[in-house]
């Protein structure tokens, strides 16, 4: 009986882990463009937590339930200057230097 309970616990933990990994795989993401007009090279960020941004020519945000706070400083320091909580796109320059995707 103890072996059966252990097997059930391991199975339950595996399902919880799969659900968490699946949710993180579908995290909101932002694609930044190197050049204005949403052109040139791109860089996409979807990691939970703070990321420093490379490009500032425009962006496209794909919202899947996780909001993003944007900062005009690196390393998400100071107060955020914008929050994205829905799909959004802008093809002109932005001043953001970092993003914190809240998972």
Coordinates of N, CA and C in Angstrom, one line a residue:
X1 N 0.8 -1.2 0.0 CA 0.0 0.0 0.0 C 0.9 1.3 0.0
X2 N 2.0 1.3 0.8 CA 2.9 2.4 0.8 C 3.5 2.7 -0.6
X3 N 3.8 1.6 -1.3 CA 4.3 1.7 -2.6 C 3.3 2.3 -3.6
X4 N 2.1 1.9 -3.4 CA 1.0 2.5 -4.3 C 0.9 4.0 -4.0
X5 N 0.9 4.4 -2.8 CA 0.8 5.8 -2.5 C 2.0 6.6 -3.0
X6 N 3.2 6.0 -2.9 CA 4.4 6.7 -3.5 C 4.3 6.8 -5.0
X7 N 3.8 5.8 -5.7 CA 3.6 5.9 -7.1 C 2.6 6.9 -7.5
X8 N 1.5 7.0 -6.7 CA 0.5 8.0 -7.0 C 1.1 9.4 -6.8
X9 N 1.8 9.6 -5.7 CA 2.5 10.9 -5.4 C 3.4 11.3 -6.6
X10 N 4.2 10.4 -7.0 CA 5.1 10.7 -8.1 C 4.4 11.1 -9.4
X11 N 3.3 10.3 -9.7 CA 2.5 10.6 -10.9 C 1.9 12.0 -10.8
X12 N 1.3 12.3 -9.6 CA 0.7 13.6 -9.4 C 1.7 14.7 -9.6
X13 N 2.9 14.6 -9.0 CA 4.0 15.6 -9.1 C 4.4 15.7 -10.6
X14 N 4.4 14.6 -11.3 CA 4.8 14.7 -12.8 C 3.7 15.5 -13.5
X15 N 2.4 15.3 -13.2 CA 1.4 16.1 -13.9 C 1.5 17.6 -13.6
X16 N 1.8 17.9 -12.3 CA 1.9 19.3 -11.9 C 3.1 19.9 -12.6
X17 N 4.2 19.2 -12.7 CA 5.4 19.7 -13.4 C 5.1 20.0 -14.9
X18 N 4.4 19.0 -15.5 CA 4.1 19.2 -16.9 C 3.2 20.4 -17.1
X19 N 2.2 20.6 -16.2 CA 1.4 21.8 -16.4 C 2.1 23.1 -16.2
X20 N 3.1 23.2 -15.3 CA 3.9 24.4 -15.1 C 4.8 24.6 -16.3
X21 N 5.4 23.6 -16.8 CA 6.3 23.7 -18.0 C 5.5 24.2 -19.2
X22 N 4.3 23.6 -19.3 CA 3.4 24.0 -20.5 C 3.0 25.4 -20.4
X23 N 2.7 25.9 -19.2 CA 2.3 27.3 -19.0 C 3.4 28.2 -19.3
X24 N 4.6 27.9 -18.9 CA 5.8 28.7 -19.2 C 6.1 28.7 -20.6
X25 N 5.9 27.6 -21.3 CA 6.2 27.6 -22.8 C 5.2 28.5 -23.5
X26 N 4.1 28.8 -22.9 CA 3.1 29.7 -23.6 C 3.1 31.1 -23.0
X27 N 4.2 31.5 -22.4 CA 4.3 32.8 -21.8 C 4.1 33.9 -22.8
X28 N 3.6 35.0 -22.4 CA 3.5 36.2 -23.3 C 4.9 36.4 -23.8
X29 N 5.0 37.1 -25.0 CA 6.3 37.4 -25.6 C 6.2 38.7 -26.3
X30 N 7.4 39.4 -26.4 CA 7.5 40.6 -27.1 C 8.6 40.4 -28.1
X31 N 8.4 40.9 -29.3 CA 9.3 40.9 -30.4 C 9.7 42.3 -30.7
X32 N 11.0 42.7 -30.6 CA 11.5 44.0 -30.8 C 12.2 44.0 -32.2
X33 N 12.0 45.1 -32.9 CA 12.6 45.3 -34.2 C 13.8 46.3 -34.1
X34 N 14.8 46.0 -34.9 CA 16.0 46.9 -34.9 C 15.7 48.2 -35.5
X35 N 14.9 48.2 -36.6 CA 14.6 49.5 -37.3 C 13.1 49.9 -37.2
X36 N 12.9 51.2 -37.4 CA 11.5 51.7 -37.4 C 10.7 51.0 -38.5
X37 N 9.4 51.1 -38.4 CA 8.5 50.5 -39.4 C 8.4 49.0 -39.2
X38 N 8.8 48.5 -38.0 CA 8.8 47.1 -37.7 C 9.6 46.3 -38.7
X39 N 10.8 46.7 -39.0 CA 11.6 46.1 -40.0 C 13.0 45.8 -39.4
X40 N 13.8 45.1 -40.2 CA 15.2 44.8 -39.8 C 15.2 43.6 -38.9
X41 N 16.3 43.4 -38.3 CA 16.5 42.2 -37.4 C 15.5 42.3 -36.3
X42 N 15.2 41.1 -35.7 CA 14.3 41.1 -34.6 C 14.9 40.3 -33.4
X43 N 14.3 40.5 -32.3 CA 14.7 39.7 -31.1 C 13.4 39.5 -30.3
X44 N 13.1 38.2 -29.9 CA 11.9 37.9 -29.2 C 12.3 37.5 -27.8
X45 N 11.6 38.0 -26.8 CA 11.8 37.7 -25.4 C 10.5 37.1 -24.8
X46 N 10.6 36.0 -24.2 CA 9.5 35.3 -23.6 C 9.8 34.7 -22.2
X47 N 11.0 35.0 -21.7 CA 11.4 34.4 -20.4 C 10.7 35.2 -19.3
X48 N 10.3 34.5 -18.3 CA 9.7 35.1 -17.1 C 10.8 35.9 -16.4
X49 N 10.4 37.0 -15.8 CA 11.4 37.8 -15.1 C 12.0 38.9 -16.0
X50 N 13.1 39.5 -15.6 CA 13.6 40.6 -16.2 C 14.6 40.3 -17.3
X51 N 14.5 41.0 -18.5 CA 15.4 40.8 -19.6 C 15.8 42.2 -20.1
X52 N 17.1 42.4 -20.4 CA 17.5 43.6 -21.0 C 17.2 43.5 -22.5
X53 N 16.8 44.7 -23.1 CA 16.4 44.7 -24.5 C 17.5 45.2 -25.4
X54 N 17.6 44.6 -26.6 CA 18.6 45.0 -27.5 C 18.2 46.0 -28.6
X55 N 16.9 45.8 -29.1 CA 16.5 46.7 -30.2 C 15.4 47.6 -29.7
X56 N 15.2 48.8 -30.4 CA 14.2 49.8 -30.0 C 13.5 50.4 -31.1
X57 N 13.4 49.7 -32.3 CA 12.8 50.3 -33.5 C 11.3 50.1 -33.6
X58 N 10.7 49.3 -32.7 CA 9.3 49.0 -32.7 C 9.1 47.7 -32.0
X59 N 7.8 47.3 -31.7 CA 7.6 46.1 -31.0 C 6.2 45.5 -31.4
X60 N 6.1 44.2 -31.1 CA 4.8 43.5 -31.2 C 4.8 42.6 -30.0
X61 N 3.7 42.8 -29.2 CA 3.5 42.0 -27.9 C 2.4 41.0 -28.1
X62 N 2.7 39.8 -27.8 CA 1.7 38.7 -27.9 C 1.3 38.3 -26.5
X63 N 0.1 38.7 -26.1 CA -0.4 38.4 -24.7 C -1.0 37.1 -24.6
X64 N -0.5 36.2 -23.6 CA -1.2 34.9 -23.4 C -1.5 34.8 -21.9
X65 N -1.6 35.9 -21.2 CA -2.0 35.9 -19.8 C -1.0 36.4 -18.8
X66 N 0.2 36.7 -19.3 CA 1.2 37.2 -18.4 C 1.5 38.7 -18.8
X67 N 1.3 39.6 -17.9 CA 1.6 41.0 -18.2 C 3.1 41.3 -18.2
X68 N 3.4 42.4 -18.8 CA 4.8 42.8 -18.9 C 5.0 44.2 -18.5
X69 N 6.0 44.5 -17.7 CA 6.3 45.9 -17.3 C 7.5 46.3 -18.0
X70 N 7.6 47.5 -18.5 CA 8.7 48.0 -19.3 C 9.4 49.1 -18.6
X71 N 10.7 49.2 -18.7 CA 11.5 50.1 -18.0 C 12.4 50.9 -19.0
X72 N 12.7 52.1 -18.7 CA 13.6 52.9 -19.6 C 15.1 52.7 -19.1
X73 N 15.3 51.9 -18.1 CA 16.6 51.6 -17.6 C 16.9 50.1 -17.7
X74 N 18.1 49.7 -17.7 CA 18.5 48.3 -17.8 C 18.2 47.6 -16.5
X75 N 18.1 46.3 -16.5 CA 17.9 45.4 -15.3 C 16.6 45.7 -14.5
X76 N 15.6 46.3 -15.2 CA 14.3 46.6 -14.6 C 14.4 47.4 -13.3
X77 N 15.4 48.4 -13.3 CA 15.6 49.2 -12.2 C 14.6 50.4 -12.2
X78 N 14.3 50.9 -11.1 CA 13.4 52.1 -11.0 C 11.9 51.7 -11.2
X79 N 11.1 52.7 -11.5 CA 9.7 52.4 -11.8 C 9.5 52.1 -13.2
X80 N 8.5 51.2 -13.5 CA 8.2 50.9 -14.8 C 7.5 52.1 -15.5
X81 N 7.6 52.2 -16.8 CA 7.0 53.3 -17.5 C 5.8 52.9 -18.3
X82 N 5.6 51.6 -18.5 CA 4.5 51.1 -19.2 C 4.2 49.6 -18.8
X83 N 2.9 49.2 -18.9 CA 2.5 47.9 -18.7 C 1.7 47.4 -19.9
X84 N 2.1 46.2 -20.4 CA 1.4 45.6 -21.5 C 0.5 44.5 -20.9
X85 N -0.8 44.5 -21.1 CA -1.7 43.5 -20.6 C -2.7 43.1 -21.6
X86 N -2.3 43.1 -22.9 CA -3.1 42.7 -24.0 C -2.2 42.8 -25.3
X87 N -2.6 42.2 -26.3 CA -1.9 42.2 -27.6 C -1.6 43.7 -28.0
X88 N -0.4 44.0 -28.4 CA -0.1 45.4 -28.8 C 1.0 45.4 -29.8
X89 N 1.0 46.5 -30.6 CA 2.0 46.6 -31.7 C 2.3 48.1 -31.9
X90 N 3.5 48.5 -32.1 CA 3.9 49.8 -32.4 C 5.1 49.7 -33.3
X91 N 5.1 50.4 -34.5 CA 6.2 50.3 -35.4 C 7.1 51.5 -35.5
X92 N 7.0 52.3 -34.4 CA 8.0 53.5 -34.3 C 8.8 53.2 -33.0
X93 N 9.9 53.9 -32.9 CA 10.8 53.7 -31.8 C 10.3 53.7 -30.4
X94 N 10.9 53.0 -29.5 CA 10.6 53.0 -28.1 C 11.8 53.2 -27.3
X95 N 11.7 53.7 -26.1 CA 12.9 54.0 -25.3 C 13.1 52.9 -24.2
X96 N 12.4 51.8 -24.3 CA 12.6 50.8 -23.2 C 13.9 50.1 -23.3
X97 N 14.5 49.9 -22.2 CA 15.8 49.2 -22.1 C 15.7 47.8 -21.4
X98 N 14.5 47.5 -20.7 CA 14.3 46.2 -20.1 C 12.9 45.9 -20.0
X99 N 12.6 44.6 -19.8 CA 11.2 44.2 -19.6 C 11.1 43.1 -18.6
X100 N 10.0 43.1 -17.8 CA 9.8 42.1 -16.8 C 8.5 41.4 -17.1
X101 N 8.6 40.2 -17.6 CA 7.4 39.4 -17.9 C 7.0 38.7 -16.6
X102 N 5.8 38.9 -16.1 CA 5.4 38.5 -14.8 C 4.6 37.1 -15.0
X103 N 5.3 36.1 -14.7 CA 4.7 34.7 -14.8 C 4.3 34.2 -13.4

